[in-house]
Coordinates of C-alpha atoms in Angstrom, one line a residue:
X1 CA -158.1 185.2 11.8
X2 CA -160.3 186.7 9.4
X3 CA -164.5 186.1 8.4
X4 CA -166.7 184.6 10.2
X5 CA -166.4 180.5 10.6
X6 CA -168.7 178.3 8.7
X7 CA -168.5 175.1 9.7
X8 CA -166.4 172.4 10.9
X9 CA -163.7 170.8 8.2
X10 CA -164.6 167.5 8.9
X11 CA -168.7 168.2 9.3
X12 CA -170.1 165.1 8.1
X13 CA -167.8 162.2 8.6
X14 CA -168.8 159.8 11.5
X15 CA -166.3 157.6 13.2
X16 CA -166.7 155.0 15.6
X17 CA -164.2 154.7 18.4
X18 CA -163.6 151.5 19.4
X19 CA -160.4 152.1 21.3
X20 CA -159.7 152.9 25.3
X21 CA -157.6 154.7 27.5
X22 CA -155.2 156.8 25.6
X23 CA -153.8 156.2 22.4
X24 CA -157.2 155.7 20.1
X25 CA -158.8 158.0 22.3
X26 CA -156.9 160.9 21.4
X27 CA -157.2 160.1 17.8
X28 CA -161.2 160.5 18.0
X29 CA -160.8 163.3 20.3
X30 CA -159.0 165.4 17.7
X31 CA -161.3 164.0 14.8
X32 CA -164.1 165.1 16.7
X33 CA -162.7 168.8 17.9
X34 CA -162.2 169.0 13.5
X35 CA -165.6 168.9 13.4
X36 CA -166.6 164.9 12.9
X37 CA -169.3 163.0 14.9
X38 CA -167.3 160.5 17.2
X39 CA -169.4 157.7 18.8
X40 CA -167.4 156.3 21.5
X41 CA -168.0 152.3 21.8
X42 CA -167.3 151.2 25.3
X43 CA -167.5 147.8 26.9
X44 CA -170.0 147.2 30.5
X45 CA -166.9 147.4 32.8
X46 CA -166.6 150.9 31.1
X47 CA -163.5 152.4 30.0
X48 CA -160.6 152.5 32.9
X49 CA -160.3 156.0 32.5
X50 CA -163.2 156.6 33.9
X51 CA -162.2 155.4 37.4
X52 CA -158.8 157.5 37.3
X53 CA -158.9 160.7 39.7
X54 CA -159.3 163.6 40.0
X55 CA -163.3 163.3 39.5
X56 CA -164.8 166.0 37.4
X57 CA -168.6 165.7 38.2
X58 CA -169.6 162.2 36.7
X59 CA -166.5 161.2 35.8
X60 CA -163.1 161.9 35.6
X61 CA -161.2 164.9 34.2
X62 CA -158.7 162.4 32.4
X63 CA -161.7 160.8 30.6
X64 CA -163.4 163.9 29.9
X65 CA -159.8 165.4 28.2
X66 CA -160.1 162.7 25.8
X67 CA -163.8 162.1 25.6
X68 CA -165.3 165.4 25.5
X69 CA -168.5 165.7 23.2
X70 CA -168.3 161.8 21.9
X71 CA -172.0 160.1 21.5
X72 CA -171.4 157.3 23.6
X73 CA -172.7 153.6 23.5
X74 CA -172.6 150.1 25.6
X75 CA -171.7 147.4 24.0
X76 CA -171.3 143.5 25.3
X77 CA -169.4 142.8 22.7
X78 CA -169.1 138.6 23.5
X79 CA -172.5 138.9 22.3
X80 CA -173.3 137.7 19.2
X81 CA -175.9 140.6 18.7
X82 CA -174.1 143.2 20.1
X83 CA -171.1 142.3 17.3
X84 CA -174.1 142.2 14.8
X85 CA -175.4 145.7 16.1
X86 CA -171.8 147.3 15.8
X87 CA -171.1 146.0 12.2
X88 CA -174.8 147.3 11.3
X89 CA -173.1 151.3 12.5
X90 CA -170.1 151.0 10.5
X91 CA -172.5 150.6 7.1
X92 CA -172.9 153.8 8.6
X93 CA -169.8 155.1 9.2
X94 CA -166.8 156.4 7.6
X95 CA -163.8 155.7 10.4
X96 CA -163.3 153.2 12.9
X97 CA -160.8 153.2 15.6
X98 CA -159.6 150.3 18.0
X99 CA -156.4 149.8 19.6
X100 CA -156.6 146.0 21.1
X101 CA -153.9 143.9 20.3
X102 CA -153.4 142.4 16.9
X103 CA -156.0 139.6 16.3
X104 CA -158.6 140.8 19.5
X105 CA -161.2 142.2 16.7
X106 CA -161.0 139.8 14.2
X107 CA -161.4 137.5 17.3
X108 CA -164.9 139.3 18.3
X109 CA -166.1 139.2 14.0
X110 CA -165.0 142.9 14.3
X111 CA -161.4 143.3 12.4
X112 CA -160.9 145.2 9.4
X113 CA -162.5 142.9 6.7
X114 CA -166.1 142.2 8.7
X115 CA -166.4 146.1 9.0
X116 CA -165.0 146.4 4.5
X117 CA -167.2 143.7 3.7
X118 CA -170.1 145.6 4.4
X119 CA -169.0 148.9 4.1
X120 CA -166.1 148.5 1.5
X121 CA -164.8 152.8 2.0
X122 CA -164.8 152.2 5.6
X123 CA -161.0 153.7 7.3
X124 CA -160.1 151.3 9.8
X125 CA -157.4 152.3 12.1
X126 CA -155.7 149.9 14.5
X127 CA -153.2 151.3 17.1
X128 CA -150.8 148.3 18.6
X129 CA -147.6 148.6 20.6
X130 CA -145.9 146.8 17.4
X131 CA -147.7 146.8 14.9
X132 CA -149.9 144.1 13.3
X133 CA -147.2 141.8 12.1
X134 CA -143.9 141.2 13.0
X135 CA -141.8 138.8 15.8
X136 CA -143.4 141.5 18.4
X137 CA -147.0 142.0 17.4
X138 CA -148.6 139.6 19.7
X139 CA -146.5 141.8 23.2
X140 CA -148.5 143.7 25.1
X141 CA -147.9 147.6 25.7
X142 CA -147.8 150.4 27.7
X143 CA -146.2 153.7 27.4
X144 CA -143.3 153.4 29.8
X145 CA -142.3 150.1 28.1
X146 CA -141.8 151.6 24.7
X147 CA -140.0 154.6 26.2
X148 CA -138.0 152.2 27.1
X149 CA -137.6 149.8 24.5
X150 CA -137.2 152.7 22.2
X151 CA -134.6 154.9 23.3
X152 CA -136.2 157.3 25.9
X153 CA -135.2 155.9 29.1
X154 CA -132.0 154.7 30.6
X155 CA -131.0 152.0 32.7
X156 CA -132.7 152.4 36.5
X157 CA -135.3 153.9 34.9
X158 CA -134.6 157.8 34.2
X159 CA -135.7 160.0 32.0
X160 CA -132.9 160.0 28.9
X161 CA -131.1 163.2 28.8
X162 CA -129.8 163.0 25.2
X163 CA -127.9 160.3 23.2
X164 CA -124.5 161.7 23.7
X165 CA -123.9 161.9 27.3
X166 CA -125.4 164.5 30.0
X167 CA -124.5 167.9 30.7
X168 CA -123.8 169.0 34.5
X169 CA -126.5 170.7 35.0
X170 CA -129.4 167.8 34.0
X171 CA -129.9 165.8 36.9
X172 CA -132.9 167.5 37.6
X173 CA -134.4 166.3 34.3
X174 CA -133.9 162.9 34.4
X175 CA -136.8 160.9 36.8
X176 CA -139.1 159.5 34.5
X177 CA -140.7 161.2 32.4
X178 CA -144.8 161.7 33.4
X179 CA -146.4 162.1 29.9
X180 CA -147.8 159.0 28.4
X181 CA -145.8 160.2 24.9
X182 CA -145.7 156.6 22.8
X183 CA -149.8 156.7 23.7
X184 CA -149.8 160.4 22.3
X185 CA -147.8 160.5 19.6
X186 CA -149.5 157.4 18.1
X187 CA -152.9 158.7 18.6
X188 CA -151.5 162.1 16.9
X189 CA -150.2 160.5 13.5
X190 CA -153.3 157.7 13.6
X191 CA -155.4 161.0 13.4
X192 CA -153.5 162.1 10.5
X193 CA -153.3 158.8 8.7
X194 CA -157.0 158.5 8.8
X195 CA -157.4 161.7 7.2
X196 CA -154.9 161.1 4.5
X197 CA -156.7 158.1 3.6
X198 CA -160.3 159.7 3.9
X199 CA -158.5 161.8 1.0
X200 CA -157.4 158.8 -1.1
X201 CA -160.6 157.4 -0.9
X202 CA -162.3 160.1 -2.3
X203 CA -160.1 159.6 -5.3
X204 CA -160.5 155.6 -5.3
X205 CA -163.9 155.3 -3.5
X206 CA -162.1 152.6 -1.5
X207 CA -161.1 152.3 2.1
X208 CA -158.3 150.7 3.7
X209 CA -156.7 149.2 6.9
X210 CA -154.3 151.6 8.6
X211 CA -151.9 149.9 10.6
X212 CA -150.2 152.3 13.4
X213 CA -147.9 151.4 16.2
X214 CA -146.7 153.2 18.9
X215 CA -142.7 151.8 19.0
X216 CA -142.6 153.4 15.3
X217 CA -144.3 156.0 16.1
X218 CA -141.8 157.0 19.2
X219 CA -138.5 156.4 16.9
X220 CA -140.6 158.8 14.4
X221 CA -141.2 161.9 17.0
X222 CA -137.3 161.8 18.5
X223 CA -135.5 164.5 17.0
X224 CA -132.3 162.4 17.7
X225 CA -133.2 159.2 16.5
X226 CA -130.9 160.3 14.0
X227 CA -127.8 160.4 16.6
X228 CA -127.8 157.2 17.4
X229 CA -128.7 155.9 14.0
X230 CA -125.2 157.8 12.8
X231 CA -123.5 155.7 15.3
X232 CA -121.9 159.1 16.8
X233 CA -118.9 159.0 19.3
X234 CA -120.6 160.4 22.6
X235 CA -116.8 161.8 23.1
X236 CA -116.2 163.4 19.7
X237 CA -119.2 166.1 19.9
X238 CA -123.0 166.6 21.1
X239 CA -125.8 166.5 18.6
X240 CA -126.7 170.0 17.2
X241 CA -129.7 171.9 18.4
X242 CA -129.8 169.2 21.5
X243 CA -132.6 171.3 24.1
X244 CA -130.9 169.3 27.2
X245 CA -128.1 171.9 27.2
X246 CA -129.8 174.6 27.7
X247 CA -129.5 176.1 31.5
X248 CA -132.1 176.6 34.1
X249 CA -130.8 179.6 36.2
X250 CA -132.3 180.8 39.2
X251 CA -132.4 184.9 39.6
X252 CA -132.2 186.5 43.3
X253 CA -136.1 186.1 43.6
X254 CA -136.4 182.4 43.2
X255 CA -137.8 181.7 39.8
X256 CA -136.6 179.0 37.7
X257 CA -135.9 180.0 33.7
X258 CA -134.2 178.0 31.1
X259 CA -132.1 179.8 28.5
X260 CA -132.2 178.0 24.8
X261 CA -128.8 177.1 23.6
X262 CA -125.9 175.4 24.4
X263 CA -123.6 178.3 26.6
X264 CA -121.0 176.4 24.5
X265 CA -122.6 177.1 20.9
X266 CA -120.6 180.1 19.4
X267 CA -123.5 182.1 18.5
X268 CA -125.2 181.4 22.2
X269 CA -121.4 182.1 24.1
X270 CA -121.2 185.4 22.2
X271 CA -124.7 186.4 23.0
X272 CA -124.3 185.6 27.2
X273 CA -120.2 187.3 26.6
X274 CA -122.7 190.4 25.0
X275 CA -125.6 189.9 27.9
X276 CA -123.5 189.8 30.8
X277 CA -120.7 192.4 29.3
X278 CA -118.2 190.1 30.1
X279 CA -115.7 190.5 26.5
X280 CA -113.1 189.6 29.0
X281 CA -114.6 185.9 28.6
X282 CA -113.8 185.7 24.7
X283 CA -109.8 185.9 25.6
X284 CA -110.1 183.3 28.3
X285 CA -108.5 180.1 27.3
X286 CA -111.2 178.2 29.5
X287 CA -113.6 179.5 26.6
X288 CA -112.2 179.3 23.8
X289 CA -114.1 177.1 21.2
X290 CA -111.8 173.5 21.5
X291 CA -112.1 174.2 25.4
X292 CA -115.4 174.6 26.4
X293 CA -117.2 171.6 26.8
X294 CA -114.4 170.4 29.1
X295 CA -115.1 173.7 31.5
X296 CA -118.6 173.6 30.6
X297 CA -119.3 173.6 34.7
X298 CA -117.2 176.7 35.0
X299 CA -119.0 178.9 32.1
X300 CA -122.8 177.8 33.7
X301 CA -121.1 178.7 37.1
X302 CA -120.5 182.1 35.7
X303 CA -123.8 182.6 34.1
X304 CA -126.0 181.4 37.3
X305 CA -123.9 184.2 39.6
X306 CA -125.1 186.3 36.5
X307 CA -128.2 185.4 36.8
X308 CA -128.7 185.4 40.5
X309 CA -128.1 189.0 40.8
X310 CA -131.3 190.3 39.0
X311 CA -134.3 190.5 41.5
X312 CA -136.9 190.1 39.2
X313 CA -137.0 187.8 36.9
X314 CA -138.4 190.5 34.1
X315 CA -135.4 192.4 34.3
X316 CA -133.4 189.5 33.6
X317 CA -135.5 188.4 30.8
X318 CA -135.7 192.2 29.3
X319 CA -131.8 191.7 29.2
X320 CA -132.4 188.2 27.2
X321 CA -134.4 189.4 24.9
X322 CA -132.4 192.8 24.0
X323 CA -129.9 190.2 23.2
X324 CA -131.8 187.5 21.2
X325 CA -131.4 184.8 23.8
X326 CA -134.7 182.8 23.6
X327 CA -136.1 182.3 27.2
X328 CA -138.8 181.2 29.5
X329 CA -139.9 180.8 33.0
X330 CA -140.4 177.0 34.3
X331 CA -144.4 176.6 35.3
X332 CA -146.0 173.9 36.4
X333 CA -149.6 173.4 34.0
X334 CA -151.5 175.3 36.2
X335 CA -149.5 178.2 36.0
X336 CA -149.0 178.1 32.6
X337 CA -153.0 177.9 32.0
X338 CA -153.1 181.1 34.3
X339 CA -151.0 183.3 32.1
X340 CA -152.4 186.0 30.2
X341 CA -151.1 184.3 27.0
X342 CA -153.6 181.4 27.8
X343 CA -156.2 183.3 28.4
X344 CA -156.0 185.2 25.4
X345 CA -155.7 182.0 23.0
X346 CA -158.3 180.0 25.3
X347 CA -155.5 177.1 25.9
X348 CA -157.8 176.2 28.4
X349 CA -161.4 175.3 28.4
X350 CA -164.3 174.3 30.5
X351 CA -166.6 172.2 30.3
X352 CA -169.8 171.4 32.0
X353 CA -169.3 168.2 34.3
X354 CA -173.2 168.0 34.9
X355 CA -173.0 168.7 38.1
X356 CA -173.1 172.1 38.6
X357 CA -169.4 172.8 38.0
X358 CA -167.0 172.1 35.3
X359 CA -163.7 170.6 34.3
X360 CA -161.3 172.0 32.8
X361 CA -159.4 170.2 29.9
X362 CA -156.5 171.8 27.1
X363 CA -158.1 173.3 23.8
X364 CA -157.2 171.8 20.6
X365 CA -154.2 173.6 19.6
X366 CA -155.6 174.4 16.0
X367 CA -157.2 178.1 15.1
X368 CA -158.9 178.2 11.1
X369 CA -159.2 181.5 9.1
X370 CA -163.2 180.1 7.7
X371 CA -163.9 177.3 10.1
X372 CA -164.8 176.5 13.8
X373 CA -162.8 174.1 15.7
X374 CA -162.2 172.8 19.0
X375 CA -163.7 171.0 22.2
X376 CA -167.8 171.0 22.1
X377 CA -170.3 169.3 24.0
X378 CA -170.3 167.5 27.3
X379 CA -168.1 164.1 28.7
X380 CA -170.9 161.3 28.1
X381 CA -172.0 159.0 30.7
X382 CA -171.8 154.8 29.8
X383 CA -174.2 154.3 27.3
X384 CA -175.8 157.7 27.5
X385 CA -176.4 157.5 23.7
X386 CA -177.7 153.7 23.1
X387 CA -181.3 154.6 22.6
X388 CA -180.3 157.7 20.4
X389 CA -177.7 156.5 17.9
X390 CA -179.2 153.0 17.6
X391 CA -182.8 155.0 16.8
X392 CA -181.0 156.9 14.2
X393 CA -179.0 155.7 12.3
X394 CA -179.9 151.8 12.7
X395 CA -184.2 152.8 12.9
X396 CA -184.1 150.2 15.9
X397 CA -187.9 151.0 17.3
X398 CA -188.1 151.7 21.0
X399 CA -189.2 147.9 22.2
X400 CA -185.9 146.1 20.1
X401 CA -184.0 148.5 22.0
X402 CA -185.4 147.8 25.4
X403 CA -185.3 144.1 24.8
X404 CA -181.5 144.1 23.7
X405 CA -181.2 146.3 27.5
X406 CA -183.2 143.8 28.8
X407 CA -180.6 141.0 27.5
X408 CA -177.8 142.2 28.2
X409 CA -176.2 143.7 24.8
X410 CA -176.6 147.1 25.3
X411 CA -176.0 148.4 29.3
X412 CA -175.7 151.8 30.4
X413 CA -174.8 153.7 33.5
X414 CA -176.5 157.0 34.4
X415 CA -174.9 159.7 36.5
X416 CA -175.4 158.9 40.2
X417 CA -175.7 154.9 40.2

């Protein structure tokens, strides 16, 4: 990284996050780390993140990895002002974000056409399970049912291995899977969509309605979605560059590494015949290339003796990389935001949970040569921002403001009550 950064890319645009929990959230999170002003929208009940543990001062660290450094207002959004109030901010706005299910917003006076009527360059992003239209659109949808539905778990509930059968050594890899990744991975290419069509726009001076689900986006993300599209013979072969074949050995003082590559690859067998200095294994008719994935057991029973005999794990891995065998040790989150490698990137941030003490949350992953990116500003309390962005941007004087408090449409919780 060179110079000295400037600004934010996307200083100036102003989105408003309609959208809970996890998908939409992450959207505006990473809209907002590029440098936009995100106003989350949430309902009285409040968002459920907020009620998930473990607590970071006022709130919870899982709200606060998504929410970080949003404005934040309370709608009521049954009421007929508060729908009026919201419309009003997207004249002011460039983005909104909302992940109910098909028809919920249009339901409320909020969908995509009360928000273009008024503001006609307005990027309106919807996240659904199915999309918009379509014999599913009206299911509801949560992470683990898509993983399901689309590939990534198997029957009883574990965590796919690959789509062509399950090397001996994977057992260990299959419970279900703990990341929310259909939530993720459509927040991640609703983020990108938006800003492809804040491009267009400056180019048409229109908006648009951007229509993102997270089955599609799941079949998308899988590397092998492929495999079983080709209608493979699980029998015939294994799907190239598959990561599920790749070892986790143990060495003599009890750390747990995996080794890229497929022991029965012919480039990855002639780098463990070269690491171990076993040339011996090249002649063996257990090994040779037609053979090996029937005495696959026998070559990983080989390489974990190997293995077991170095102490320290940094010898072993010295030996790996002399070779070119790509490695690295298994760590839980914690460890891995320990390392001196996260450290010296700043993977891991704190922030101030208003309390005295902090939370800690992942960085954005992004680092720009002539801009400043990444997580700024403090996990909002409900509502914290009513009075503020309603002064602002809709010149609401302070007795409207207190009256719509008074009534109901706006509600807010501070930290403590």
């Amino acid at each position: 990284m060179t110079g000295a950064p400037t600004s934010r890319p996307l200083e100036g645009l102003r989105v408003l996050d309609c959208s809970r929990v996890l998908s939409g959230p992450i959207a505006g999170r990473m809209l907002h780390d590029l440098g936009a002003e995100v106003i989350k929208v949430e309902p009285p009940e409040g968002d459920l993140t907020r009620f998930a543990v473990p607590r970071a001062g006022i709130t919870s660290a899982y709200f606060a990895q998504q929410n970080t450094g949003k404005r934040n207002i309370s709608l009521d959004l049954h009421r007929p002002e508060a729908v009026d109030l919201l419309l009003r901010l997207g004249e002011h706005c460039d983005v909104v974000i909302e992940n109910s299910r098909p028809g919920v917003m249009d339901r409320l006076g909020l969908g995509y056409a009360a928000f273009a009527e008024r503001n006609p360059g307005i990027v309106y992003a919807s996240i659904t399970g199915y999309g918009q239209r379509g014999p599913w659109s009206d299911r509801r949808a949560f992470a683990v049912v898509i993983h399901a539905e689309m590939g990534l778990l198997e029957a009883g509930g574990r965590w796919r291995a690959d789509a062509a059968g399950e090397p001996d050594d994977a057992e260990a890899r299959r419970a279900q899977d703990p990341m929310s990744h259909a939530d993720v991975y459509a927040g991640l290419h609703c983020s990108s969509a938006i800003l492809a069509a804040i491009i267009q726009r400056g180019r048409t001076g229109r908006g648009q309605h951007i229509d993102v689900d997270m089955a599609e986006a799941l079949l998308h993300v899988n590397d092998f979605t492929h495999w079983d599209l080709a209608d493979a013979d699980p029998g015939s072969s294994r799907p190239s560059l598959a990561p599920v074949y790749s070892p986790i050995v143990t060495t003599g003082d009890g750390t747990d590494l995996v080794i890229a590559g497929d022991p029965g690859n012919g480039i990855v067998f002639e780098g463990y015949v070269l690491a171990m200095d076993r040339p011996e294994l090249r002649d063996d008719p257990r090994f040779a290339p037609e053979a090996r994935a029937d005495h696959r057991h026998e070559m990983l029973d080989i390489i974990r003796d190997w293995v077991a005999s170095f102490d320290r794990v940094e010898d072993l891995q010295a030996r790996l990389d002399e070779i070119g065998l790509v490695n690295g040790v298994v760590r839980t989150i914690a460890e891995a935001a320990d390392t001196d490698w996260a450290r010296d990137r700043g993977a891991v941030v704190e922030v101030d949970d208003r309390r005295g003490g902090v939370a800690r949350i992942p960085q954005a992953p992004w680092r720009f040569s002539d801009a400043e990116t990444g997580v700024r500003g403090v996990s909002a309390w409900r509502g914290e921002h009513n009075r503020e962005v309603l002064a602002e941007l809709l010149g609401l004087d302070p007795a409207t403001i207190e009256r719509l408090e008074a009534d109901g449409v706006l509600s807010a919780r501070a930290p403590g009550t």
